[in-house]
């Protein structure tokens, strides 16, 4: 089983009280490797070894925001995220709010609890 750890680079994604539609931050003073409230656990194995191909084709920017209802079909499934800015990554969503998604992001070595605003997602694909 691969361990999960709190990553301070993502601490600003969880404002006090779970604002912006995010769930509250993990218990234990803001991290320390504990899973979030509700018992959602990271996957017990790494994500698939392949990288999905984006369906938008050109890889150019999309004018439309991702619908939280659409990404809710990816709950508890390996999901590849293409953000509007930054490098794509594997994600394992455990919570979908009105404007955000939270779960575990693969660092290349282990899972870390993280969240993302759905407006920052260009495309996603769950497997």
JSON list of C-alpha atoms in Angstrom, two decimals:
[
{"chain": "A", "resi": 1, "resn": "UNK", "atom": "CA", "xyz": [0.00, 0.00, 0.00]},
{"chain": "A", "resi": 2, "resn": "UNK", "atom": "CA", "xyz": [1.30, 3.44, -0.87]},
{"chain": "A", "resi": 3, "resn": "UNK", "atom": "CA", "xyz": [1.21, 6.04, 1.91]},
{"chain": "A", "resi": 4, "resn": "UNK", "atom": "CA", "xyz": [-0.54, 9.36, 1.56]},
{"chain": "A", "resi": 5, "resn": "UNK", "atom": "CA", "xyz": [0.86, 12.50, 3.08]},
{"chain": "A", "resi": 6, "resn": "UNK", "atom": "CA", "xyz": [-0.24, 16.06, 3.62]},
{"chain": "A", "resi": 7, "resn": "UNK", "atom": "CA", "xyz": [1.46, 18.38, 1.16]},
{"chain": "A", "resi": 8, "resn": "UNK", "atom": "CA", "xyz": [1.72, 22.00, 2.38]},
{"chain": "A", "resi": 9, "resn": "UNK", "atom": "CA", "xyz": [1.80, 23.27, -1.24]},
{"chain": "A", "resi": 10, "resn": "UNK", "atom": "CA", "xyz": [-1.95, 22.63, -1.32]},
{"chain": "A", "resi": 11, "resn": "UNK", "atom": "CA", "xyz": [-2.84, 24.17, 2.07]},
{"chain": "A", "resi": 12, "resn": "UNK", "atom": "CA", "xyz": [-4.29, 27.36, 0.55]},
{"chain": "A", "resi": 13, "resn": "UNK", "atom": "CA", "xyz": [-6.82, 25.28, -1.34]},
{"chain": "A", "resi": 14, "resn": "UNK", "atom": "CA", "xyz": [-8.67, 24.64, 1.90]},
{"chain": "A", "resi": 15, "resn": "UNK", "atom": "CA", "xyz": [-9.84, 27.92, 3.45]},
{"chain": "A", "resi": 16, "resn": "UNK", "atom": "CA", "xyz": [-11.17, 27.76, 7.03]},
{"chain": "A", "resi": 17, "resn": "UNK", "atom": "CA", "xyz": [-14.61, 26.22, 7.26]},
{"chain": "A", "resi": 18, "resn": "UNK", "atom": "CA", "xyz": [-14.38, 24.55, 3.88]},
{"chain": "A", "resi": 19, "resn": "UNK", "atom": "CA", "xyz": [-15.24, 27.70, 1.87]},
{"chain": "A", "resi": 20, "resn": "UNK", "atom": "CA", "xyz": [-15.49, 27.70, -1.94]},
{"chain": "A", "resi": 21, "resn": "UNK", "atom": "CA", "xyz": [-17.39, 24.43, -1.78]},
{"chain": "A", "resi": 22, "resn": "UNK", "atom": "CA", "xyz": [-14.42, 22.43, -0.50]},
{"chain": "A", "resi": 23, "resn": "UNK", "atom": "CA", "xyz": [-14.83, 20.05, 2.41]},
{"chain": "A", "resi": 24, "resn": "UNK", "atom": "CA", "xyz": [-13.04, 21.05, 5.61]},
{"chain": "A", "resi": 25, "resn": "UNK", "atom": "CA", "xyz": [-9.30, 20.41, 5.63]},
{"chain": "A", "resi": 26, "resn": "UNK", "atom": "CA", "xyz": [-8.04, 17.09, 6.95]},
{"chain": "A", "resi": 27, "resn": "UNK", "atom": "CA", "xyz": [-8.25, 16.84, 10.75]},
{"chain": "A", "resi": 28, "resn": "UNK", "atom": "CA", "xyz": [-5.21, 16.99, 12.97]},
{"chain": "A", "resi": 29, "resn": "UNK", "atom": "CA", "xyz": [-4.16, 20.62, 12.67]},
{"chain": "A", "resi": 30, "resn": "UNK", "atom": "CA", "xyz": [-4.34, 20.85, 8.89]},
{"chain": "A", "resi": 31, "resn": "UNK", "atom": "CA", "xyz": [-2.80, 17.64, 7.78]},
{"chain": "A", "resi": 32, "resn": "UNK", "atom": "CA", "xyz": [-0.18, 15.32, 9.23]},
{"chain": "A", "resi": 33, "resn": "UNK", "atom": "CA", "xyz": [-1.16, 12.59, 6.81]},
{"chain": "A", "resi": 34, "resn": "UNK", "atom": "CA", "xyz": [-4.67, 11.97, 8.12]},
{"chain": "A", "resi": 35, "resn": "UNK", "atom": "CA", "xyz": [-7.52, 11.31, 5.67]},
{"chain": "A", "resi": 36, "resn": "UNK", "atom": "CA", "xyz": [-10.28, 13.92, 5.47]},
{"chain": "A", "resi": 37, "resn": "UNK", "atom": "CA", "xyz": [-13.36, 13.69, 7.64]},
{"chain": "A", "resi": 38, "resn": "UNK", "atom": "CA", "xyz": [-15.85, 11.16, 6.37]},
{"chain": "A", "resi": 39, "resn": "UNK", "atom": "CA", "xyz": [-13.32, 8.37, 6.07]},
{"chain": "A", "resi": 40, "resn": "UNK", "atom": "CA", "xyz": [-12.43, 8.74, 2.37]},
{"chain": "A", "resi": 41, "resn": "UNK", "atom": "CA", "xyz": [-9.17, 6.91, 1.82]},
{"chain": "A", "resi": 42, "resn": "UNK", "atom": "CA", "xyz": [-6.67, 7.22, -1.01]},
{"chain": "A", "resi": 43, "resn": "UNK", "atom": "CA", "xyz": [-6.36, 4.33, -3.45]},
{"chain": "A", "resi": 44, "resn": "UNK", "atom": "CA", "xyz": [-4.23, 1.44, -2.23]},
{"chain": "A", "resi": 45, "resn": "UNK", "atom": "CA", "xyz": [-2.25, 1.38, -5.48]},
{"chain": "A", "resi": 46, "resn": "UNK", "atom": "CA", "xyz": [-0.75, 3.86, -7.94]},
{"chain": "A", "resi": 47, "resn": "UNK", "atom": "CA", "xyz": [-2.77, 5.09, -10.92]},
{"chain": "A", "resi": 48, "resn": "UNK", "atom": "CA", "xyz": [-2.66, 3.28, -14.27]},
{"chain": "A", "resi": 49, "resn": "UNK", "atom": "CA", "xyz": [0.71, 3.29, -16.03]},
{"chain": "A", "resi": 50, "resn": "UNK", "atom": "CA", "xyz": [-0.70, 4.78, -19.24]},
{"chain": "A", "resi": 51, "resn": "UNK", "atom": "CA", "xyz": [-1.55, 8.42, -19.98]},
{"chain": "A", "resi": 52, "resn": "UNK", "atom": "CA", "xyz": [-4.99, 9.00, -21.53]},
{"chain": "A", "resi": 53, "resn": "UNK", "atom": "CA", "xyz": [-5.29, 11.06, -24.72]},
{"chain": "A", "resi": 54, "resn": "UNK", "atom": "CA", "xyz": [-7.31, 14.27, -24.43]},
{"chain": "A", "resi": 55, "resn": "UNK", "atom": "CA", "xyz": [-10.56, 14.22, -26.36]},
{"chain": "A", "resi": 56, "resn": "UNK", "atom": "CA", "xyz": [-10.54, 17.94, -27.18]},
{"chain": "A", "resi": 57, "resn": "UNK", "atom": "CA", "xyz": [-7.93, 17.11, -29.80]},
{"chain": "A", "resi": 58, "resn": "UNK", "atom": "CA", "xyz": [-5.96, 20.30, -30.30]},
{"chain": "A", "resi": 59, "resn": "UNK", "atom": "CA", "xyz": [-5.09, 20.72, -26.64]},
{"chain": "A", "resi": 60, "resn": "UNK", "atom": "CA", "xyz": [-6.11, 24.36, -26.98]},
{"chain": "A", "resi": 61, "resn": "UNK", "atom": "CA", "xyz": [-8.09, 26.23, -24.36]},
{"chain": "A", "resi": 62, "resn": "UNK", "atom": "CA", "xyz": [-11.74, 25.43, -23.83]},
{"chain": "A", "resi": 63, "resn": "UNK", "atom": "CA", "xyz": [-14.28, 28.22, -23.48]},
{"chain": "A", "resi": 64, "resn": "UNK", "atom": "CA", "xyz": [-16.53, 26.12, -21.25]},
{"chain": "A", "resi": 65, "resn": "UNK", "atom": "CA", "xyz": [-16.19, 25.27, -17.56]},
{"chain": "A", "resi": 66, "resn": "UNK", "atom": "CA", "xyz": [-16.27, 21.67, -16.41]},
{"chain": "A", "resi": 67, "resn": "UNK", "atom": "CA", "xyz": [-19.67, 20.67, -15.03]},
{"chain": "A", "resi": 68, "resn": "UNK", "atom": "CA", "xyz": [-19.46, 19.32, -11.45]},
{"chain": "A", "resi": 69, "resn": "UNK", "atom": "CA", "xyz": [-22.26, 16.89, -12.33]},
{"chain": "A", "resi": 70, "resn": "UNK", "atom": "CA", "xyz": [-20.14, 15.37, -15.07]},
{"chain": "A", "resi": 71, "resn": "UNK", "atom": "CA", "xyz": [-17.05, 14.89, -12.93]},
{"chain": "A", "resi": 72, "resn": "UNK", "atom": "CA", "xyz": [-19.18, 13.37, -10.13]},
{"chain": "A", "resi": 73, "resn": "UNK", "atom": "CA", "xyz": [-19.34, 10.25, -12.33]},
{"chain": "A", "resi": 74, "resn": "UNK", "atom": "CA", "xyz": [-15.62, 9.89, -11.62]},
{"chain": "A", "resi": 75, "resn": "UNK", "atom": "CA", "xyz": [-15.96, 9.67, -7.83]},
{"chain": "A", "resi": 76, "resn": "UNK", "atom": "CA", "xyz": [-13.69, 6.96, -6.42]},
{"chain": "A", "resi": 77, "resn": "UNK", "atom": "CA", "xyz": [-12.19, 6.27, -9.86]},
{"chain": "A", "resi": 78, "resn": "UNK", "atom": "CA", "xyz": [-8.77, 7.05, -11.28]},
{"chain": "A", "resi": 79, "resn": "UNK", "atom": "CA", "xyz": [-9.21, 10.31, -13.17]},
{"chain": "A", "resi": 80, "resn": "UNK", "atom": "CA", "xyz": [-6.75, 12.10, -15.40]},
{"chain": "A", "resi": 81, "resn": "UNK", "atom": "CA", "xyz": [-6.96, 15.91, -15.13]},
{"chain": "A", "resi": 82, "resn": "UNK", "atom": "CA", "xyz": [-5.80, 18.39, -17.77]},
{"chain": "A", "resi": 83, "resn": "UNK", "atom": "CA", "xyz": [-5.77, 21.74, -15.96]},
{"chain": "A", "resi": 84, "resn": "UNK", "atom": "CA", "xyz": [-6.13, 25.06, -17.77]},
{"chain": "A", "resi": 85, "resn": "UNK", "atom": "CA", "xyz": [-2.65, 25.97, -16.51]},
{"chain": "A", "resi": 86, "resn": "UNK", "atom": "CA", "xyz": [-0.01, 23.53, -15.46]},
{"chain": "A", "resi": 87, "resn": "UNK", "atom": "CA", "xyz": [0.85, 19.93, -16.07]},
{"chain": "A", "resi": 88, "resn": "UNK", "atom": "CA", "xyz": [-1.79, 17.18, -16.24]},
{"chain": "A", "resi": 89, "resn": "UNK", "atom": "CA", "xyz": [-1.97, 14.69, -13.37]},
{"chain": "A", "resi": 90, "resn": "UNK", "atom": "CA", "xyz": [-3.76, 11.65, -11.99]},
{"chain": "A", "resi": 91, "resn": "UNK", "atom": "CA", "xyz": [-6.46, 12.38, -9.43]},
{"chain": "A", "resi": 92, "resn": "UNK", "atom": "CA", "xyz": [-8.77, 10.21, -7.31]},
{"chain": "A", "resi": 93, "resn": "UNK", "atom": "CA", "xyz": [-11.85, 12.33, -6.46]},
{"chain": "A", "resi": 94, "resn": "UNK", "atom": "CA", "xyz": [-13.71, 11.66, -3.23]},
{"chain": "A", "resi": 95, "resn": "UNK", "atom": "CA", "xyz": [-15.84, 14.81, -3.02]},
{"chain": "A", "resi": 96, "resn": "UNK", "atom": "CA", "xyz": [-17.60, 16.98, -5.61]},
{"chain": "A", "resi": 97, "resn": "UNK", "atom": "CA", "xyz": [-19.06, 20.33, -4.58]},
{"chain": "A", "resi": 98, "resn": "UNK", "atom": "CA", "xyz": [-20.82, 23.05, -6.56]},
{"chain": "A", "resi": 99, "resn": "UNK", "atom": "CA", "xyz": [-17.53, 24.61, -7.72]},
{"chain": "A", "resi": 100, "resn": "UNK", "atom": "CA", "xyz": [-14.79, 22.26, -6.58]},
{"chain": "A", "resi": 101, "resn": "UNK", "atom": "CA", "xyz": [-13.51, 18.72, -6.47]},
{"chain": "A", "resi": 102, "resn": "UNK", "atom": "CA", "xyz": [-11.40, 17.24, -3.68]},
{"chain": "A", "resi": 103, "resn": "UNK", "atom": "CA", "xyz": [-9.61, 13.94, -3.37]},
{"chain": "A", "resi": 104, "resn": "UNK", "atom": "CA", "xyz": [-6.13, 12.56, -3.80]},
{"chain": "A", "resi": 105, "resn": "UNK", "atom": "CA", "xyz": [-3.55, 13.74, -6.31]},
{"chain": "A", "resi": 106, "resn": "UNK", "atom": "CA", "xyz": [-0.73, 11.43, -7.43]},
{"chain": "A", "resi": 107, "resn": "UNK", "atom": "CA", "xyz": [2.72, 13.00, -6.96]},
{"chain": "A", "resi": 108, "resn": "UNK", "atom": "CA", "xyz": [4.56, 10.33, -8.89]},
{"chain": "A", "resi": 109, "resn": "UNK", "atom": "CA", "xyz": [5.37, 8.49, -5.66]},
{"chain": "A", "resi": 110, "resn": "UNK", "atom": "CA", "xyz": [2.35, 8.73, -3.36]},
{"chain": "A", "resi": 111, "resn": "UNK", "atom": "CA", "xyz": [-1.15, 10.20, -3.01]},
{"chain": "A", "resi": 112, "resn": "UNK", "atom": "CA", "xyz": [-1.72, 13.61, -1.35]},
{"chain": "A", "resi": 113, "resn": "UNK", "atom": "CA", "xyz": [-5.09, 15.08, -0.36]},
{"chain": "A", "resi": 114, "resn": "UNK", "atom": "CA", "xyz": [-5.82, 18.06, -2.60]},
{"chain": "A", "resi": 115, "resn": "UNK", "atom": "CA", "xyz": [-8.61, 20.03, -4.20]},
{"chain": "A", "resi": 116, "resn": "UNK", "atom": "CA", "xyz": [-9.23, 21.95, -7.39]},
{"chain": "A", "resi": 117, "resn": "UNK", "atom": "CA", "xyz": [-11.77, 24.51, -8.56]},
{"chain": "A", "resi": 118, "resn": "UNK", "atom": "CA", "xyz": [-13.75, 23.05, -11.47]},
{"chain": "A", "resi": 119, "resn": "UNK", "atom": "CA", "xyz": [-13.12, 26.25, -13.44]},
{"chain": "A", "resi": 120, "resn": "UNK", "atom": "CA", "xyz": [-9.42, 25.36, -13.44]},
{"chain": "A", "resi": 121, "resn": "UNK", "atom": "CA", "xyz": [-10.02, 22.01, -15.16]},
{"chain": "A", "resi": 122, "resn": "UNK", "atom": "CA", "xyz": [-9.80, 22.11, -18.95]},
{"chain": "A", "resi": 123, "resn": "UNK", "atom": "CA", "xyz": [-10.62, 18.44, -19.43]},
{"chain": "A", "resi": 124, "resn": "UNK", "atom": "CA", "xyz": [-10.79, 15.20, -17.44]},
{"chain": "A", "resi": 125, "resn": "UNK", "atom": "CA", "xyz": [-11.15, 11.53, -18.15]},
{"chain": "A", "resi": 126, "resn": "UNK", "atom": "CA", "xyz": [-11.88, 8.77, -15.66]},
{"chain": "A", "resi": 127, "resn": "UNK", "atom": "CA", "xyz": [-10.90, 5.16, -16.23]}
]
